[in-house]
Coordinates of C-alpha atoms in Angstrom, one line a residue:
M61 CA 0.4 0.2 0.1
D62 CA 1.6 3.7 -1.4
F63 CA 0.6 6.8 0.2
N64 CA -1.8 8.0 -2.0
D65 CA -3.5 4.4 -1.0
S66 CA -3.2 5.1 2.5
L67 CA -5.0 8.3 1.9
V68 CA -7.6 7.4 0.5
G69 CA -8.5 4.8 3.5
L70 CA -7.8 8.3 5.9
V71 CA -10.5 10.5 3.6
G72 CA -12.9 7.2 3.2
L73 CA -12.8 6.4 7.1
S74 CA -13.1 10.6 8.2
T75 CA -16.4 10.5 5.7
A76 CA -17.7 7.2 7.2
I77 CA -17.6 9.2 10.2
L78 CA -19.1 12.4 8.8
G79 CA -21.5 10.2 7.6
L80 CA -22.8 8.4 10.9
R81 CA -22.9 11.9 12.4
L82 CA -25.3 13.2 9.8
S83 CA -27.2 10.8 9.9
Q84 CA -28.2 11.1 13.6
S85 CA -29.3 14.8 13.2
K86 CA -32.8 15.7 12.8
P87 CA -33.5 17.5 10.7
A88 CA -31.2 15.9 8.4
P89 CA -28.3 19.3 6.9
R90 CA -29.2 19.3 3.2
G91 CA -25.7 21.6 3.1
W92 CA -23.6 18.7 4.3
L93 CA -25.9 15.9 2.7
A94 CA -24.5 17.9 -0.2
V95 CA -20.6 17.4 0.8
L96 CA -21.0 14.2 2.2
A97 CA -22.2 13.5 -1.7
V98 CA -19.1 15.1 -3.6
L99 CA -16.8 13.3 -1.4
I100 CA -18.0 9.9 -1.4
A101 CA -18.3 10.9 -5.6
V102 CA -14.5 12.1 -5.6
L103 CA -13.4 9.3 -3.6
A104 CA -15.5 6.4 -6.5
V105 CA -14.5 8.8 -9.2
G106 CA -10.8 9.7 -8.9
S107 CA -10.7 5.8 -8.1
W108 CA -11.8 5.0 -11.7
L109 CA -9.7 8.0 -13.8
L110 CA -7.0 9.0 -11.3
P111 CA -6.2 5.5 -9.4
G112 CA -2.6 7.2 -8.8
Y113 CA -4.0 10.6 -7.0
V114 CA -7.3 10.2 -5.7
G115 CA -6.1 10.2 -2.6
Y116 CA -4.5 13.5 -2.6
V117 CA -7.2 15.5 -4.6
A118 CA -9.7 13.3 -1.8
L119 CA -7.6 14.8 0.8
A120 CA -7.8 18.2 -1.2
A121 CA -11.9 18.2 -0.9
W122 CA -12.1 17.0 2.7
G123 CA -9.8 20.2 3.4
C124 CA -11.9 22.8 1.2
L125 CA -15.6 21.7 2.6
V126 CA -15.3 20.0 5.6
L127 CA -12.1 21.7 7.4
L128 CA -12.3 24.7 6.2
P129 CA -16.0 25.9 6.9
T130 CA -15.6 24.0 10.3
L131 CA -12.3 25.5 11.8
G132 CA -12.8 28.7 9.4
Q133 CA -15.7 29.7 10.6
R134 CA -14.8 29.4 14.4
V135 CA -11.6 31.4 14.1
A136 CA -13.6 33.8 11.9
I137 CA -15.9 34.4 14.9
R138 CA -12.9 33.9 17.6
W139 CA -10.9 37.4 15.4
A140 CA -13.7 39.2 15.1
N141 CA -14.1 39.3 18.7
A142 CA -10.5 39.8 19.4
G143 CA -10.4 43.1 17.4
R144 CA -8.8 41.9 14.4
P145 CA -12.1 42.8 11.6
R146 CA -9.3 42.3 8.5
M147 CA -8.8 39.1 9.1
A148 CA -12.4 38.2 10.6
R149 CA -14.1 39.5 7.2
H150 CA -12.2 37.8 4.7
L151 CA -12.3 34.5 6.1
A152 CA -16.2 34.7 6.8
R153 CA -15.8 35.1 3.0
L154 CA -14.2 31.8 2.4
V155 CA -16.2 29.6 4.5
T156 CA -19.3 31.1 3.3
L157 CA -18.1 30.2 -0.1
A158 CA -16.9 26.9 1.2
H159 CA -20.2 26.2 2.6
P160 CA -22.9 28.3 1.6
A161 CA -26.4 25.9 3.0
D162 CA -27.7 25.2 6.5
G163 CA -27.2 28.8 7.6
W164 CA -23.6 29.5 7.4
S165 CA -24.4 31.8 4.4
D166 CA -25.2 34.2 7.6
T167 CA -21.7 33.8 8.7
R168 CA -20.0 37.3 6.9
E169 CA -23.1 39.2 8.8
F170 CA -22.6 37.8 11.6
V171 CA -18.7 38.6 11.4
E172 CA -20.1 42.1 10.9
T173 CA -22.0 42.1 13.5
L174 CA -19.7 41.6 16.3
V175 CA -17.1 43.9 14.6
A176 CA -19.7 46.5 14.7
L177 CA -20.5 46.2 18.4
Q178 CA -16.4 46.5 19.0
Q179 CA -16.1 49.5 16.6
G180 CA -19.1 51.2 18.7
D181 CA -21.4 51.1 15.5
A182 CA -24.2 51.1 17.0
E183 CA -27.0 52.1 13.5
Q184 CA -25.3 49.4 11.8
A185 CA -24.6 46.6 14.6
N186 CA -29.2 46.9 15.9
R187 CA -29.4 46.8 11.5
L188 CA -27.8 43.5 11.1
L189 CA -28.9 42.4 14.8
A190 CA -32.9 42.8 13.5
G191 CA -32.5 41.2 10.7
L192 CA -30.0 38.0 11.6
Q193 CA -32.9 37.2 14.6
T194 CA -35.7 36.3 12.1
R195 CA -33.5 33.9 11.0
D196 CA -34.1 30.2 12.2
T197 CA -30.3 29.5 12.3
Q198 CA -27.6 28.8 13.9
F199 CA -26.9 32.6 13.8
G200 CA -30.4 34.1 13.6
R201 CA -30.7 32.3 18.0
S202 CA -26.7 33.5 18.3
A203 CA -28.5 37.2 17.0
V204 CA -30.9 37.2 19.5
A205 CA -28.8 35.9 22.4
L206 CA -26.5 39.5 21.5
A207 CA -29.1 41.7 21.6
I208 CA -30.6 40.4 24.7
R209 CA -26.8 40.9 26.3
Q210 CA -27.0 44.6 24.0
S211 CA -29.8 45.5 25.7
G212 CA -29.4 44.9 29.1
E213 CA -33.5 43.3 29.0
W214 CA -33.0 40.8 31.6
E215 CA -36.1 40.7 33.4
R216 CA -38.2 40.3 30.0
F217 CA -36.3 38.3 28.8
L218 CA -37.0 35.1 31.7
R219 CA -40.6 36.5 31.2
D220 CA -40.7 35.5 27.9
I221 CA -39.4 32.8 27.9
E222 CA -41.8 31.8 30.8
R223 CA -44.5 32.6 29.0
S224 CA -43.2 31.0 25.8
G225 CA -44.4 27.3 26.4
L226 CA -41.2 26.7 25.1
K227 CA -38.4 27.1 27.8
R228 CA -37.0 22.6 27.6
L229 CA -36.5 24.1 23.9
I230 CA -35.6 27.5 23.8
L231 CA -32.9 26.4 26.5
A232 CA -31.6 23.4 24.2
D233 CA -29.9 26.1 22.0
G234 CA -26.2 26.6 23.8
N235 CA -26.7 30.1 23.1
M236 CA -29.7 30.9 24.5
L237 CA -28.8 28.7 27.4
D238 CA -25.7 30.8 28.4
V239 CA -27.9 33.9 27.9
Y240 CA -30.9 31.9 30.1
L241 CA -27.9 31.7 33.6
Q242 CA -26.7 35.4 32.4
A243 CA -30.1 36.5 32.9
L244 CA -30.4 34.9 36.3
G245 CA -27.0 36.4 37.6
E246 CA -28.3 39.5 36.8
T247 CA -31.5 39.6 38.1
G248 CA -30.3 38.3 41.3
Q249 CA -31.9 34.8 40.9
I250 CA -28.1 33.6 42.2
P251 CA -29.8 29.9 43.5
A252 CA -31.5 29.6 40.3
M253 CA -28.5 30.3 38.4
L254 CA -26.6 27.7 40.1
A255 CA -29.2 24.9 40.1
E256 CA -29.3 25.5 36.1
Y257 CA -25.7 25.2 35.9
G258 CA -25.9 21.9 38.1
R259 CA -28.2 20.6 36.5
R260 CA -26.1 20.8 33.1
P261 CA -22.8 18.9 33.5
G262 CA -22.3 19.5 29.4
L263 CA -21.6 23.3 30.5
H264 CA -18.8 22.6 33.0
S265 CA -16.7 21.9 30.2
H266 CA -17.5 25.3 29.3
A267 CA -15.2 28.5 30.0
T268 CA -17.8 30.7 29.3
A269 CA -20.5 29.2 31.4
Q270 CA -18.1 28.7 34.2
L271 CA -16.7 32.6 33.6
R272 CA -20.9 33.8 34.1
I273 CA -21.1 31.7 37.2
A274 CA -17.7 32.6 38.9
A275 CA -17.8 36.7 38.1
L276 CA -21.7 37.0 39.2
T277 CA -21.1 35.1 42.3
G278 CA -18.4 37.0 43.2
D279 CA -14.9 34.6 42.6
V280 CA -12.6 37.0 41.2
E281 CA -9.7 34.1 41.9
T282 CA -11.6 31.8 39.5
T283 CA -12.8 34.4 37.2
R284 CA -9.1 35.7 36.2
R285 CA -8.2 32.2 35.6
L286 CA -10.4 31.1 32.9
L287 CA -10.0 34.5 31.6
N288 CA -6.2 33.7 31.5
G289 CA -6.4 30.7 29.9
G290 CA -9.2 29.3 27.4
L291 CA -10.8 32.7 27.4
S292 CA -7.5 34.7 27.1
E293 CA -7.6 35.8 23.2
W294 CA -10.9 38.0 24.8
P295 CA -10.1 41.8 24.1
A296 CA -8.9 43.8 26.9
D297 CA -11.7 45.5 27.9
V298 CA -14.3 42.2 27.5
R299 CA -12.1 40.8 30.7
R300 CA -11.8 43.6 32.4
F301 CA -15.5 44.0 33.0
W302 CA -15.9 40.6 34.1
I303 CA -12.8 41.3 36.6
A304 CA -14.8 44.6 37.9
T305 CA -18.3 42.4 37.9
A306 CA -16.3 39.4 40.2
R307 CA -16.2 42.3 42.4
Q308 CA -18.8 43.8 42.3
A309 CA -20.4 40.9 43.4
R310 CA -17.9 40.4 46.0
G311 CA -18.5 43.9 47.6
D312 CA -16.0 45.9 46.2
D313 CA -17.0 49.6 46.0
A314 CA -14.0 50.4 43.8
A315 CA -15.5 48.4 40.8
L316 CA -17.2 51.2 39.7
D317 CA -14.5 53.1 39.2
D318 CA -13.7 50.5 36.6
F319 CA -17.2 50.6 35.3
H320 CA -16.9 54.1 35.0
E321 CA -14.1 53.8 32.8
L322 CA -15.9 50.8 30.8
S323 CA -19.1 52.7 29.9
R324 CA -16.7 54.5 27.7
S325 CA -15.4 51.9 25.8
H326 CA -16.0 51.5 21.8
N327 CA -17.1 47.6 22.2
L328 CA -21.1 48.3 22.7
L329 CA -21.8 45.2 24.7
V330 CA -18.9 46.4 27.3
S331 CA -20.8 49.9 27.6
N332 CA -23.8 49.1 27.4
L333 CA -23.5 46.8 31.1
S334 CA -20.9 48.5 32.4
R335 CA -23.6 51.6 32.3
R336 CA -25.6 49.5 34.2
R337 CA -23.3 48.0 36.7
T338 CA -23.2 51.7 37.5
E339 CA -26.9 52.4 37.7
Q340 CA -27.6 49.0 38.8
P341 CA -24.9 47.5 41.1
L342 CA -25.3 43.8 41.5
A343 CA -25.7 42.7 45.1
V344 CA -23.5 41.3 47.3
V345 CA -23.3 37.4 46.7
R346 CA -22.9 36.2 50.5
P347 CA -21.9 32.7 51.6
A348 CA -24.1 32.5 54.6
D349 CA -26.6 33.6 51.7
L350 CA -26.4 30.1 50.0
S351 CA -27.7 26.5 51.0
A352 CA -24.8 24.2 51.2
D353 CA -25.5 22.7 47.9
D354 CA -25.0 25.5 46.2
Q355 CA -21.7 26.5 47.5
L356 CA -20.0 23.1 47.3
L357 CA -21.1 23.6 43.1
L358 CA -18.8 26.7 43.9
D359 CA -16.2 24.6 45.7
R360 CA -16.4 22.3 43.3
L361 CA -16.4 25.0 40.0
H362 CA -12.6 26.8 41.7
H363 CA -11.2 23.3 42.3
D364 CA -11.8 22.7 38.6
V365 CA -10.4 25.5 37.5
R366 CA -7.6 25.7 39.1
H367 CA -6.9 21.8 38.2
D368 CA -7.3 22.7 34.3
A369 CA -5.1 25.8 34.4
R370 CA -2.5 23.3 35.4
Y371 CA -3.5 20.0 33.3
A372 CA -5.6 21.5 30.7
V373 CA -2.5 21.7 28.3
L374 CA -4.7 22.8 24.9
T375 CA -5.7 26.1 26.3
R376 CA -3.0 27.0 29.6
K377 CA -1.3 29.8 27.9
T378 CA 2.2 31.1 29.4
S379 CA 2.8 34.3 29.0
G380 CA 5.0 35.3 25.8
W381 CA 4.7 33.8 21.6
P382 CA 6.1 30.2 20.6
W383 CA 9.5 31.4 19.0
V384 CA 11.3 28.1 19.7
T385 CA 8.5 26.0 17.4
L386 CA 8.7 29.6 14.9
L387 CA 13.1 28.7 14.7
L388 CA 12.7 24.9 14.3
T389 CA 10.1 25.3 12.1
L390 CA 12.3 28.0 9.8
A391 CA 14.9 25.5 10.3
M392 CA 13.1 23.0 8.5
I393 CA 12.0 25.0 5.9
A394 CA 15.5 26.4 5.7
N395 CA 17.0 22.5 5.3
F396 CA 13.9 21.3 2.3
L397 CA 14.7 24.3 0.4
R398 CA 18.5 23.2 0.4
E399 CA 17.2 19.5 -1.0
I400 CA 15.6 20.9 -3.9
P401 CA 18.5 21.3 -6.4
G402 CA 19.8 17.4 -5.4
G403 CA 16.3 16.1 -5.7
V404 CA 13.8 15.6 -2.6
E405 CA 13.2 12.3 -3.0
N406 CA 17.1 11.1 -4.3
Y407 CA 18.7 9.1 -1.7
G408 CA 22.1 10.1 -1.9
N409 CA 21.0 14.1 -1.6
L410 CA 19.6 13.2 1.6
V411 CA 21.9 11.8 2.8
D412 CA 24.1 14.6 2.0
K413 CA 22.0 16.5 3.8
G414 CA 22.2 14.8 7.2
A415 CA 19.5 11.2 6.9
I416 CA 20.2 8.2 8.6
V417 CA 21.2 5.6 6.9
I418 CA 20.3 2.0 8.3
A419 CA 21.2 -0.6 5.8
D420 CA 25.0 -0.6 3.9
F421 CA 25.4 1.4 1.1
P422 CA 26.9 0.4 -2.2
D423 CA 30.9 -0.3 -2.0
D424 CA 31.8 3.0 -3.4
W425 CA 30.0 4.8 -0.5
P426 CA 32.3 5.0 2.9
E427 CA 30.6 4.4 5.8
S428 CA 32.4 7.4 7.3
R429 CA 29.8 9.5 5.0
Y430 CA 27.2 8.4 7.2
D431 CA 27.8 7.0 10.5
E432 CA 28.8 10.2 12.6
W433 CA 26.7 10.7 15.8
W434 CA 25.0 14.2 14.9
R435 CA 22.7 12.4 12.3
P436 CA 19.1 11.3 14.7
F437 CA 19.3 15.4 15.2
S438 CA 20.5 16.5 11.5
A439 CA 17.6 13.4 10.1
A440 CA 15.0 15.4 11.6
F441 CA 15.2 18.7 9.4
V442 CA 15.6 16.6 6.6
H443 CA 12.2 15.3 5.1
F444 CA 11.5 12.2 1.6
G445 CA 9.6 14.9 -0.6
W446 CA 6.6 17.9 -0.2
A447 CA 4.0 15.7 0.7
H448 CA 6.2 14.7 4.1
F449 CA 7.2 17.9 4.7
L450 CA 3.9 19.6 4.6
M451 CA 2.4 17.1 6.6
N452 CA 5.3 17.7 9.5
I453 CA 5.7 21.3 9.3
V454 CA 1.8 21.4 9.3
A455 CA 1.6 19.3 13.2
L456 CA 4.9 21.1 14.4
L457 CA 3.4 24.6 14.2
Y458 CA -0.1 23.2 16.0
L459 CA 1.6 20.9 18.6
G460 CA 4.6 23.1 19.3
R461 CA 2.9 25.7 20.0
Q462 CA 0.4 23.8 22.5
L463 CA 2.8 22.6 24.4
E464 CA 5.2 25.6 24.6
L465 CA 2.2 28.2 25.7
S466 CA 1.9 25.8 28.4
W467 CA 5.4 24.0 29.2
G468 CA 7.0 27.5 28.0
H469 CA 10.4 27.4 26.0
T470 CA 12.8 25.4 27.4
G471 CA 10.1 22.2 28.3
M472 CA 8.8 22.4 24.5
L473 CA 12.4 21.9 23.0
L474 CA 13.3 19.4 25.5
C475 CA 11.0 16.7 25.3
F476 CA 11.3 17.5 21.4
F477 CA 14.7 16.8 20.4
V478 CA 14.8 14.1 23.6
A479 CA 11.9 12.6 21.5
V480 CA 13.9 13.0 18.6
F481 CA 17.1 11.8 19.4
V482 CA 15.7 8.5 21.3
S483 CA 13.4 7.6 17.9
M484 CA 16.1 8.2 15.7
A485 CA 19.0 6.7 17.4
V486 CA 16.8 3.6 18.4
T487 CA 14.5 2.9 15.6
P488 CA 17.2 1.6 13.2
R489 CA 17.7 -1.2 16.0
F490 CA 14.6 -2.9 15.4
L491 CA 15.0 -2.8 11.5
P492 CA 16.0 -6.0 9.0
T493 CA 18.6 -4.8 7.4
E494 CA 20.2 -6.6 4.0
E495 CA 23.5 -6.2 2.4
H496 CA 23.8 -3.4 -0.1
D497 CA 19.7 -2.6 0.4
L498 CA 19.5 0.9 1.0
Q499 CA 17.5 2.3 3.7
L500 CA 16.8 6.0 4.8
L501 CA 15.8 7.2 7.9
A502 CA 14.6 11.0 8.3
G503 CA 12.3 13.7 9.5
A504 CA 11.1 15.3 12.4
S505 CA 7.9 13.1 12.6
G506 CA 9.3 11.0 16.1
G507 CA 9.8 14.4 17.6
I508 CA 6.5 15.9 16.6
M509 CA 5.5 12.2 18.1
G510 CA 6.7 13.5 21.5
L511 CA 5.3 16.5 21.4
L512 CA 1.6 14.5 21.2
G513 CA 2.4 12.9 23.8
G514 CA 4.1 15.3 25.9
L515 CA 0.5 16.9 25.6
L516 CA -1.2 13.7 26.3
G517 CA 1.5 12.4 29.2
H518 CA 0.7 16.1 30.9
L519 CA -3.6 15.7 30.8
I520 CA -2.9 11.8 31.9
A521 CA -1.5 12.9 34.8
G522 CA -4.1 15.5 35.8
W523 CA -6.9 12.9 35.1
L524 CA -5.4 10.4 37.7
R525 CA -5.7 13.5 39.6
H526 CA -8.7 14.3 39.1
R527 CA -11.5 14.1 36.4
T528 CA -12.5 17.7 35.2
P529 CA -14.3 17.3 32.5
E530 CA -12.8 19.7 30.1
V531 CA -9.3 17.5 31.0
Q532 CA -11.1 14.9 30.0
R533 CA -12.3 16.2 26.8
Q534 CA -8.4 17.3 25.9
M535 CA -7.4 13.8 26.6
L536 CA -9.9 11.5 24.8
L537 CA -9.4 14.4 21.7
L538 CA -5.6 13.9 21.3
L539 CA -6.5 9.8 22.5
M540 CA -8.0 9.9 18.7
L541 CA -4.9 11.4 16.9
V542 CA -3.1 8.6 18.5
V543 CA -5.5 6.2 17.0
L544 CA -5.3 7.7 13.4
Q545 CA -1.9 8.4 13.4
T546 CA -1.1 5.1 14.4
T547 CA -3.5 2.8 12.1
F548 CA -1.9 5.6 9.4
D549 CA 1.4 4.4 10.2
F550 CA 0.5 0.6 10.1
L551 CA -1.3 0.8 6.6
H552 CA 1.9 2.6 5.0
P553 CA 4.9 0.5 4.9
Y554 CA 7.1 3.4 4.1
V555 CA 6.5 5.3 7.4
S556 CA 8.2 4.0 10.4
Y557 CA 5.7 3.1 13.2
H558 CA 9.1 2.5 15.2
A559 CA 9.8 5.6 15.2
H560 CA 6.6 7.4 16.1
L561 CA 5.6 5.0 19.0
L562 CA 9.3 5.3 19.7
G563 CA 8.6 9.3 19.8
L564 CA 5.1 9.0 21.2
A565 CA 6.5 6.8 24.3
T566 CA 9.1 9.3 25.6
G567 CA 7.2 12.1 25.4
L568 CA 4.5 10.5 27.1
T569 CA 7.1 9.6 29.4
I570 CA 7.8 13.3 30.0
G571 CA 4.4 14.7 29.6
C572 CA 3.7 12.5 32.3
L573 CA 6.8 13.5 35.3
W574 CA 6.0 17.5 34.2
G575 CA 2.6 17.1 35.1
A576 CA 3.0 15.0 38.4
A577 CA 6.0 18.0 38.9
A578 CA 3.2 21.0 37.9
R579 CA 2.7 23.5 40.0
T580 CA -0.6 25.4 40.4
E581 CA -0.9 28.4 39.3
T582 CA -0.9 31.9 41.0
A583 CA -4.3 33.9 40.7

């Protein structure tokens, strides 16, 4: 089985999973069904007309029709909230082109609404909100939630929910449930807010829901932790607003000064709610006013957030940029550019650039040319072909960034190079060789699998100590990546699964030790 066949199998498996998920959706999303039909057609027709390239074509189709819309939509909204309007608009247009059905065409208008709110354009924001609210789509419901927050008419919203007779149906939508929790807290119905949160375990891994609960009950420390973790990309004025909210709910009168300043923010959501805080301050939440069950729920939330700050590595952030990851990426790009003139699949050229030789060369290739001590490290920067190179670059940028922002520069660098050395130095001992049978070992995959193992090991250490929903969710996500990668490795004869497993095991060991030694984050 060659690389093309492996890609066919990977895309086929992913398409089957997509079809299974769509079969459980009621009503069936027509746009996604069309995407499913296109992917099946590409696999079927491509296997007939382009059997040697169908895997690459199917992977490109998957990226354009599934990956780009799914990730692009989230990133566009995140950029709009983070004050990056130009980038958010461009990405929203691409998302709309890639997936114009199932209400996704509203992405551009919703992003424009967020930008208008951020920039203080009330007329434009209200016009867009009015149009979106009439649509029974994901963004239509999100627009309703935004309009309620902007107006601050919490009492009216709660009355309408109760009178509608559709409370259960309405709160099945995540956006409306989030607004409902906030409305209960804003109107002083703290026990009802905690009861609603407590009976919905699915919310216990949602950072925004945790933030509403923590801030509206006066838990400043937990609020800060959440804003420094998964919500760290929120704009500075939004983060300041929620910290001030927690301080006011705790009884800190000095929070009024922050709200007076925030009432002049360009962000309409921040300015309107801050003005409301100055006119109608939140009631102080005292432990004596809460039941034992309520206090137990808040204590658990506080403990869970502290634990996630130590172990939820996919959202845990240290200060600074992931410059080590960027430098490693640039080094790999530079070395690959050196490979191109001599041929990126030419064995002699790859050996000259630092690849490891596993089997014997012909007699006219002296051993001194490939037995140097530094080759286990240099081989990590050599790649066999464009597909190998691009896949490793993408994986390094994602996994390296996540680990560096969690462990810092030194921790990430240590994990990568130890995994590189172990995978590259030990793998040749597992591979059978024949005389004059030329085998090369090259690529950063062992180190990249080490990064994956480091992240997973850290999560496992946290899961063994305390099983919070967020740590468990992230751990299962990485375990799924490990299973998919391992399956791919065993299906592809030219991929060294020995190097991958050794790198993964090395990173896993380091991650478990690092997680066991992790110290509690300060507020």
